[in-house]
Every structure is written in C-alpha cells, then in structure tokens.
mmCIF file of C-alpha atoms in Angstrom:
data_model
loop_
_atom_site.group_PDB
_atom_site.id
_atom_site.type_symbol
_atom_site.label_atom_id
_atom_site.label_comp_id
_atom_site.label_asym_id
_atom_site.label_seq_id
_atom_site.Cartn_x
_atom_site.Cartn_y
_atom_site.Cartn_z
ATOM 1 C CA MET M 1 102.093 88.661 124.877
ATOM 2 C CA ALA M 2 104.819 87.582 122.438
ATOM 3 C CA VAL M 3 108.526 87.534 123.338
ATOM 4 C CA GLY M 4 111.200 88.072 120.694
ATOM 5 C CA VAL M 5 114.250 85.863 120.245
ATOM 6 C CA PHE M 6 117.057 87.158 118.037
ATOM 7 C CA ASP M 7 120.206 85.518 116.716
ATOM 8 C CA SER M 8 122.633 86.142 113.889
ATOM 9 C CA GLY M 9 121.453 82.892 112.330
ATOM 10 C CA LEU M 10 120.348 79.413 113.360
ATOM 11 C CA GLY M 11 122.059 79.159 116.747
ATOM 12 C CA GLY M 12 119.344 80.911 118.717
ATOM 13 C CA LEU M 13 116.953 78.097 117.788
ATOM 14 C CA THR M 14 118.568 76.104 120.618
ATOM 15 C CA VAL M 15 117.408 78.817 123.025
ATOM 16 C CA LEU M 16 114.005 79.084 121.342
ATOM 17 C CA ASP M 17 113.478 75.336 121.723
ATOM 18 C CA ALA M 18 114.210 75.507 125.453
ATOM 19 C CA VAL M 19 112.104 78.599 126.219
ATOM 20 C CA THR M 20 109.179 77.182 124.215
ATOM 21 C CA ARG M 21 109.251 73.986 126.267
ATOM 22 C CA ARG M 22 109.532 75.947 129.515
ATOM 23 C CA LEU M 23 106.830 78.510 128.598
ATOM 24 C CA PRO M 24 104.420 76.658 126.269
ATOM 25 C CA ASP M 25 101.685 79.302 126.569
ATOM 26 C CA VAL M 26 103.890 82.208 125.470
ATOM 27 C CA PRO M 27 104.117 82.930 121.736
ATOM 28 C CA PHE M 28 107.683 83.564 120.525
ATOM 29 C CA VAL M 29 108.807 85.414 117.407
ATOM 30 C CA TYR M 30 112.236 84.285 116.216
ATOM 31 C CA LEU M 31 114.389 86.430 113.924
ATOM 32 C CA GLY M 32 117.576 85.093 112.365
ATOM 33 C CA ASP M 33 119.808 87.622 110.599
ATOM 34 C CA ASN M 34 121.085 84.917 108.270
ATOM 35 C CA ALA M 35 121.899 87.429 105.530
ATOM 36 C CA HIS M 36 124.645 88.906 107.729
ATOM 37 C CA ALA M 37 125.824 85.806 109.627
ATOM 38 C CA PRO M 38 128.269 85.146 111.127
ATOM 39 C CA TYR M 39 128.570 88.081 113.540
ATOM 40 C CA GLY M 40 131.696 86.696 115.211
ATOM 41 C CA VAL M 41 134.083 88.251 112.681
ATOM 42 C CA ARG M 42 132.380 91.685 112.500
ATOM 43 C CA THR M 43 133.332 94.960 114.229
ATOM 44 C CA HIS M 44 131.558 95.992 117.429
ATOM 45 C CA ASP M 45 129.884 98.936 115.645
ATOM 46 C CA ASP M 46 128.637 96.634 112.907
ATOM 47 C CA ILE M 47 127.265 94.146 115.464
ATOM 48 C CA PHE M 48 125.577 96.993 117.378
ATOM 49 C CA ASN M 49 123.877 98.404 114.265
ATOM 50 C CA LEU M 50 122.694 95.013 112.994
ATOM 51 C CA SER M 51 121.408 94.028 116.440
ATOM 52 C CA CYS M 52 119.465 97.281 116.827
ATOM 53 C CA ALA M 53 117.840 96.821 113.413
ATOM 54 C CA ALA M 54 116.804 93.260 114.314
ATOM 55 C CA VAL M 55 115.410 94.253 117.712
ATOM 56 C CA GLU M 56 113.352 97.036 116.114
ATOM 57 C CA ARG M 57 111.888 94.461 113.717
ATOM 58 C CA LEU M 58 110.844 92.302 116.681
ATOM 59 C CA TRP M 59 109.328 95.305 118.465
ATOM 60 C CA ALA M 60 107.231 95.815 115.319
ATOM 61 C CA GLU M 61 105.932 92.239 115.828
ATOM 62 C CA GLY M 62 104.619 93.208 119.285
ATOM 63 C CA CYS M 63 107.591 91.873 121.293
ATOM 64 C CA ASP M 64 108.356 94.390 124.049
ATOM 65 C CA LEU M 65 110.916 91.965 125.509
ATOM 66 C CA VAL M 66 113.660 90.611 123.233
ATOM 67 C CA ILE M 67 116.252 87.981 124.117
ATOM 68 C CA LEU M 68 119.577 88.383 122.320
ATOM 69 C CA ALA M 69 120.108 84.639 121.869
ATOM 70 C CA CYS M 70 123.516 85.424 120.414
ATOM 71 C CA ASN M 71 126.622 85.554 122.577
ATOM 72 C CA THR M 72 128.452 87.780 120.121
ATOM 73 C CA ALA M 73 125.665 90.388 120.238
ATOM 74 C CA SER M 74 125.364 89.991 124.019
ATOM 75 C CA ALA M 75 129.121 90.506 124.414
ATOM 76 C CA ALA M 76 129.708 93.237 121.850
ATOM 77 C CA ALA M 77 126.463 95.238 121.740
ATOM 78 C CA LEU M 78 124.078 94.605 124.650
ATOM 79 C CA LYS M 79 125.589 96.951 127.252
ATOM 80 C CA ARG M 80 125.704 99.823 124.742
ATOM 81 C CA MET M 81 122.125 99.066 123.626
ATOM 82 C CA GLN M 82 120.820 99.089 127.195
ATOM 83 C CA GLU M 83 122.679 102.268 128.160
ATOM 84 C CA THR M 84 122.108 104.382 125.053
ATOM 85 C CA TRP M 85 119.314 103.018 122.915
ATOM 86 C CA VAL M 86 116.579 100.862 124.514
ATOM 87 C CA PRO M 87 113.531 102.950 125.551
ATOM 88 C CA GLN M 88 112.018 102.695 129.046
ATOM 89 C CA ASN M 89 109.007 100.654 127.935
ATOM 90 C CA LYS M 90 111.096 97.926 126.245
ATOM 91 C CA ARG M 91 113.631 95.381 127.441
ATOM 92 C CA VAL M 92 116.531 93.633 125.726
ATOM 93 C CA LEU M 93 118.226 90.828 127.663
ATOM 94 C CA GLY M 94 121.312 88.753 126.879
ATOM 95 C CA VAL M 95 122.398 85.174 127.467
ATOM 96 C CA PHE M 96 125.485 85.632 129.672
ATOM 97 C CA VAL M 97 123.698 86.244 132.960
ATOM 98 C CA PRO M 98 122.088 82.806 133.487
ATOM 99 C CA LEU M 99 125.361 81.094 132.572
ATOM 100 C CA ILE M 100 127.431 83.038 135.090
ATOM 101 C CA GLU M 101 124.747 82.535 137.750
ATOM 102 C CA ALA M 102 125.029 78.769 137.210
ATOM 103 C CA LEU M 103 128.823 78.746 137.207
ATOM 104 C CA THR M 104 129.165 80.856 140.366
ATOM 105 C CA GLU M 105 126.034 79.543 142.096
ATOM 106 C CA ARG M 106 124.911 83.053 143.006
ATOM 107 C CA GLN M 107 122.073 85.258 141.785
ATOM 108 C CA TRP M 108 122.740 88.268 139.545
ATOM 109 C CA GLY M 109 121.339 90.624 142.172
ATOM 110 C CA ASP M 110 123.846 89.372 144.772
ATOM 111 C CA ASN M 111 126.217 92.336 145.021
ATOM 112 C CA SER M 112 128.455 90.903 147.729
ATOM 113 C CA PRO M 113 132.231 90.861 147.012
ATOM 114 C CA PRO M 114 133.650 88.241 144.639
ATOM 115 C CA ARG M 115 134.342 84.919 146.324
ATOM 116 C CA GLU M 116 135.873 81.553 145.564
ATOM 117 C CA VAL M 117 133.705 79.075 143.660
ATOM 118 C CA ALA M 118 133.962 75.321 143.193
ATOM 119 C CA VAL M 119 135.229 75.394 139.610
ATOM 120 C CA LYS M 120 138.802 76.667 139.125
ATOM 121 C CA HIS M 121 139.657 75.839 135.500
ATOM 122 C CA VAL M 122 137.136 76.854 132.827
ATOM 123 C CA ALA M 123 137.381 76.436 129.063
ATOM 124 C CA LEU M 124 135.436 79.007 127.057
ATOM 125 C CA PHE M 125 134.584 78.208 123.444
ATOM 126 C CA ALA M 126 133.187 81.230 121.594
ATOM 127 C CA THR M 127 133.318 83.287 118.410
ATOM 128 C CA PRO M 128 136.387 85.485 117.809
ATOM 129 C CA ALA M 129 134.341 88.629 118.625
ATOM 130 C CA THR M 130 133.078 87.211 121.932
ATOM 131 C CA VAL M 131 136.585 86.128 122.930
ATOM 132 C CA ALA M 132 138.020 89.534 121.974
ATOM 133 C CA SER M 133 135.380 91.374 124.035
ATOM 134 C CA ARG M 134 136.434 89.550 127.242
ATOM 135 C CA ALA M 135 132.834 90.146 128.377
ATOM 136 C CA PHE M 136 132.533 86.700 129.962
ATOM 137 C CA GLN M 137 135.744 87.097 131.966
ATOM 138 C CA ARG M 138 134.737 90.611 133.032
ATOM 139 C CA GLU M 139 131.319 89.583 134.318
ATOM 140 C CA LEU M 140 132.749 86.481 136.012
ATOM 141 C CA ALA M 141 135.391 88.564 137.814
ATOM 142 C CA TYR M 142 132.653 90.663 139.465
ATOM 143 C CA ARG M 143 131.401 87.523 141.208
ATOM 144 C CA ALA M 144 134.229 84.998 141.523
ATOM 145 C CA VAL M 145 137.943 84.931 142.348
ATOM 146 C CA GLY M 146 140.554 82.322 141.558
ATOM 147 C CA VAL M 147 138.944 81.086 138.333
ATOM 148 C CA ASP M 148 141.322 80.483 135.430
ATOM 149 C CA VAL M 149 139.471 81.005 132.113
ATOM 150 C CA GLU M 150 141.122 79.826 128.906
ATOM 151 C CA ALA M 151 139.251 81.132 125.852
ATOM 152 C CA GLN M 152 139.343 79.493 122.435
ATOM 153 C CA PRO M 153 138.075 81.480 119.422
ATOM 154 C CA CYS M 154 136.274 78.901 117.295
ATOM 155 C CA GLY M 155 136.619 80.273 113.787
ATOM 156 C CA GLY M 156 134.581 78.506 111.120
ATOM 157 C CA VAL M 157 132.174 76.565 113.356
ATOM 158 C CA VAL M 158 129.238 78.959 112.948
ATOM 159 C CA ASP M 159 129.803 79.141 109.182
ATOM 160 C CA ALA M 160 129.759 75.338 108.916
ATOM 161 C CA ILE M 161 126.538 75.108 110.962
ATOM 162 C CA GLU M 162 124.873 77.852 108.914
ATOM 163 C CA GLN M 163 125.878 76.019 105.719
ATOM 164 C CA GLY M 164 124.424 72.752 107.041
ATOM 165 C CA ASP M 165 127.807 70.974 106.971
ATOM 166 C CA GLU M 166 127.758 68.861 110.159
ATOM 167 C CA ILE M 167 130.865 66.867 109.210
ATOM 168 C CA LEU M 168 132.967 70.021 108.831
ATOM 169 C CA ALA M 169 131.494 71.496 112.024
ATOM 170 C CA GLU M 170 132.413 68.372 114.013
ATOM 171 C CA ALA M 171 135.949 68.362 112.597
ATOM 172 C CA LEU M 172 136.403 72.030 113.529
ATOM 173 C CA VAL M 173 135.106 71.379 117.052
ATOM 174 C CA ARG M 174 137.692 68.625 117.564
ATOM 175 C CA SER M 175 140.430 70.900 116.258
ATOM 176 C CA HIS M 176 139.467 73.786 118.551
ATOM 177 C CA VAL M 177 139.198 71.526 121.605
ATOM 178 C CA GLU M 178 142.662 70.109 120.871
ATOM 179 C CA ALA M 179 144.073 73.649 120.559
ATOM 180 C CA LEU M 180 142.576 74.675 123.913
ATOM 181 C CA LYS M 181 143.739 71.524 125.696
ATOM 182 C CA ARG M 182 147.314 72.264 124.666
ATOM 183 C CA ARG M 183 147.030 75.401 126.824
ATOM 184 C CA MET M 184 144.708 73.973 129.526
ATOM 185 C CA PRO M 185 145.132 70.193 129.589
ATOM 186 C CA MET M 186 142.568 69.511 132.340
ATOM 187 C CA PRO M 187 139.586 71.903 132.313
ATOM 188 C CA GLU M 188 136.933 71.143 134.927
ATOM 189 C CA ALA M 189 134.140 72.899 133.058
ATOM 190 C CA ALA M 190 133.536 74.076 129.527
ATOM 191 C CA ILE M 191 131.307 76.944 128.413
ATOM 192 C CA LEU M 192 129.710 76.685 124.989
ATOM 193 C CA GLY M 193 129.713 80.453 124.575
ATOM 194 C CA CYS M 194 127.757 80.621 121.335
ATOM 195 C CA THR M 195 124.151 79.559 120.927
ATOM 196 C CA HIS M 196 125.082 77.695 117.733
ATOM 197 C CA TYR M 197 127.364 75.364 119.672
ATOM 198 C CA PRO M 198 124.698 73.267 121.485
ATOM 199 C CA LEU M 199 123.946 71.862 118.035
ATOM 200 C CA MET M 200 127.469 70.381 118.334
ATOM 201 C CA ALA M 201 127.239 69.600 122.070
ATOM 202 C CA GLU M 202 127.931 65.882 121.600
ATOM 203 C CA ALA M 203 131.058 66.630 119.568
ATOM 204 C CA PHE M 204 132.325 69.057 122.242
ATOM 205 C CA GLN M 205 131.647 66.570 125.052
ATOM 206 C CA GLU M 206 133.308 63.716 123.194
ATOM 207 C CA ALA M 207 136.411 65.780 122.401
ATOM 208 C CA LEU M 208 136.659 67.155 125.955
ATOM 209 C CA GLY M 209 136.018 63.864 127.747
ATOM 210 C CA ALA M 210 133.233 62.686 130.043
ATOM 211 C CA GLU M 211 134.865 64.188 133.152
ATOM 212 C CA VAL M 212 134.412 67.785 131.901
ATOM 213 C CA LYS M 213 131.071 69.419 132.788
ATOM 214 C CA VAL M 214 129.768 71.187 129.690
ATOM 215 C CA TYR M 215 127.552 74.225 130.311
ATOM 216 C CA SER M 216 125.105 74.933 127.503
ATOM 217 C CA GLN M 217 122.985 78.042 127.752
ATOM 218 C CA ALA M 218 119.570 77.119 126.409
ATOM 219 C CA ASN M 219 117.954 75.563 129.506
ATOM 220 C CA LEU M 220 119.593 78.104 131.830
ATOM 221 C CA VAL M 221 118.183 80.967 129.730
ATOM 222 C CA ALA M 222 114.729 79.339 129.730
ATOM 223 C CA GLU M 223 114.612 79.141 133.543
ATOM 224 C CA SER M 224 115.888 82.699 133.860
ATOM 225 C CA LEU M 225 113.266 84.018 131.408
ATOM 226 C CA ALA M 226 110.450 82.221 133.240
ATOM 227 C CA ASP M 227 111.580 83.829 136.497
ATOM 228 C CA TYR M 228 111.889 87.266 134.848
ATOM 229 C CA LEU M 229 108.358 87.133 133.427
ATOM 230 C CA ILE M 230 106.938 86.247 136.838
ATOM 231 C CA ARG M 231 108.600 89.370 138.232
ATOM 232 C CA ARG M 232 107.996 91.642 135.203
ATOM 233 C CA PRO M 233 104.849 90.459 133.378
ATOM 234 C CA GLU M 234 104.341 93.957 131.965
ATOM 235 C CA PHE M 235 107.038 93.204 129.362
ATOM 236 C CA LEU M 236 104.932 90.574 127.663
ATOM 237 C CA GLY M 237 104.178 92.427 124.447
ATOM 238 C CA GLU M 238 101.011 92.690 122.367
ATOM 239 C CA GLY M 239 101.958 90.035 119.800
ATOM 240 C CA THR M 240 99.819 86.893 119.833
ATOM 241 C CA HIS M 241 101.367 84.570 117.208
ATOM 242 C CA SER M 242 104.594 82.593 117.007
ATOM 243 C CA ARG M 243 106.594 83.201 113.834
ATOM 244 C CA PHE M 244 109.998 82.425 112.330
ATOM 245 C CA LEU M 245 111.556 85.322 110.412
ATOM 246 C CA THR M 246 114.831 85.535 108.502
ATOM 247 C CA THR M 247 116.753 88.172 106.563
ATOM 248 C CA GLY M 248 118.111 85.335 104.411
ATOM 249 C CA ASP M 249 116.376 83.057 101.924
ATOM 250 C CA PRO M 250 113.378 81.559 103.780
ATOM 251 C CA LYS M 251 113.421 78.225 101.948
ATOM 252 C CA THR M 252 117.140 77.639 102.479
ATOM 253 C CA VAL M 253 116.991 78.679 106.136
ATOM 254 C CA SER M 254 113.891 76.514 106.734
ATOM 255 C CA ASN M 255 115.656 73.467 105.323
ATOM 256 C CA LYS M 256 118.778 73.992 107.445
ATOM 257 C CA ALA M 257 116.760 74.661 110.604
ATOM 258 C CA THR M 258 114.715 71.507 110.007
ATOM 259 C CA GLN M 259 117.923 69.525 109.488
ATOM 260 C CA PHE M 260 119.499 70.645 112.748
ATOM 261 C CA LEU M 261 116.432 70.614 115.019
ATOM 262 C CA ARG M 262 115.061 67.466 113.368
ATOM 263 C CA ARG M 263 111.538 68.878 113.213
ATOM 264 C CA LYS M 264 109.881 70.973 110.516
ATOM 265 C CA ILE M 265 110.571 74.703 110.805
ATOM 266 C CA VAL M 266 109.130 77.179 108.293
ATOM 267 C CA PHE M 267 110.698 80.645 108.054
ATOM 268 C CA GLU M 268 109.201 83.750 106.453
ATOM 269 C CA ALA M 269 111.042 86.711 104.992
ATOM 270 C CA ALA M 270 111.658 89.404 107.580
#
C-alpha cells in the first residue's frame, strides 16, 4: 500500500513530511535524484528522461501511485508522461493542481468558464525551468481571469539548499524577492513554486512582508492526496515499508536532510 514521492533532491521532503502527518498509516517511499539536482537548469527532454527513470524505480518498490513532489518535473515533464508513458494501472500526479485549486477556490473537476477570483496580483517564485514552461500561468488561465502573475526565476536557491548552505539560500531569497518587487511592488499573494522553497518559507515571508499571503504546497498536496486515495484506493501499491532512497551519496544526503528537517533521516542508495 506504499505511495511514492519523488523529487530532484531534498525539496520533496517538505511534501513527504506533510503527507506523512496527514496519512500516518500509509507507508511512503521517497526518492531524491540528488546526483542530478538541480533540475531547474536542465532541458525538458532531460527532465522527462530523469523523471521517468525515477518513477520506474518507485514502481519497483511497489508504489503504483507516485507524486512528483518537484515543480520543475511537474511543469516540464508530467503532461508528456501522463499522455505518452504512464501505463493504465499506474498513476503519476503533480503538485500544481492543489495549489491552483486553493488560489482559485474551485475544484479541478470544475470545468465552468474562467472567472474572476479574489487575488489579482500574484508573485511566483520558481526554478528557471518552471518559469520558462509557463505551466502555472497556463493552468491558472483555464480557471481564472484578471490575475496578473509576475514570475521570478530563483537561480541558485536550490543549489544552496542542496549544499546545506542556509545563509547563502536566505541571501538569495532576499535578492530574488527584491528583484520581483521592482516589477510588482505590491503582490497580494506569493507562490513558492518549488518544493525546496518551504525550507526557506520564513525568509520569503520576511522579505515579502506580513501582508502578503504565502502559498506553500506541502499541506495542500497532503489534503489533495488524502482525498484522491479515498476516491481511488486501488492505486495504493503493494509496498509495505517506508524508505528513503537517493541517487547521491546516502551519508551526505542523510546529513543534509536531517539538518533541514531537524529530525534524523537515513537515506539508502537507490
């Protein structure tokens, strides 16, 4: 009954933490592709191929349902995976859907025409690949009108997090927020469009100001997954044990994960 959670590195641990709290009886297998992180500067074909390889590894662990807890993979590879590659008896889901549902206050299955929503000025902080894909803006436009989205590619933040350099990561966050606010001085809401970024949520909130509502994906994804499994319990796979897997060096990744989540995490080689 295991569910897979995949990310290019450590960021998806924010999602794993939330889904584990929400679904304590479900075993989760986490796979971080730390050897190839960050994905945000890679080509779409590269991201697609790496994501497929990781998902296949999680299927081998008995996870028929895999969450791409990586916005870059969700933006650049998920649609192609679902349309051309995922077999009928498996499911791969991304992390955009719950976020857009929360922002527009409408369910994904609501196919009525786009309409006005409460928030008009949205700051999107994401990796260069996610920003370039315009996937967030495209999905939002199907459901909402009159929303101005200003996207800021946050080069270097994921690298700093993966290297365990919190001071550098915080400095980069401040720099990227300042760059965005020069173009959109008064955002009403901010999207942390990378699952690494909740690890820097306090830095984003401080730089943006208390009046800006910051949307972080982890809890939204957890609620959405719980609802999905009620409706589609057949996609709980055969796996029975929780595990942490990495394509990188297990000891190094374990130490960094423990540092950021502030609890002991032990990774094994994938």
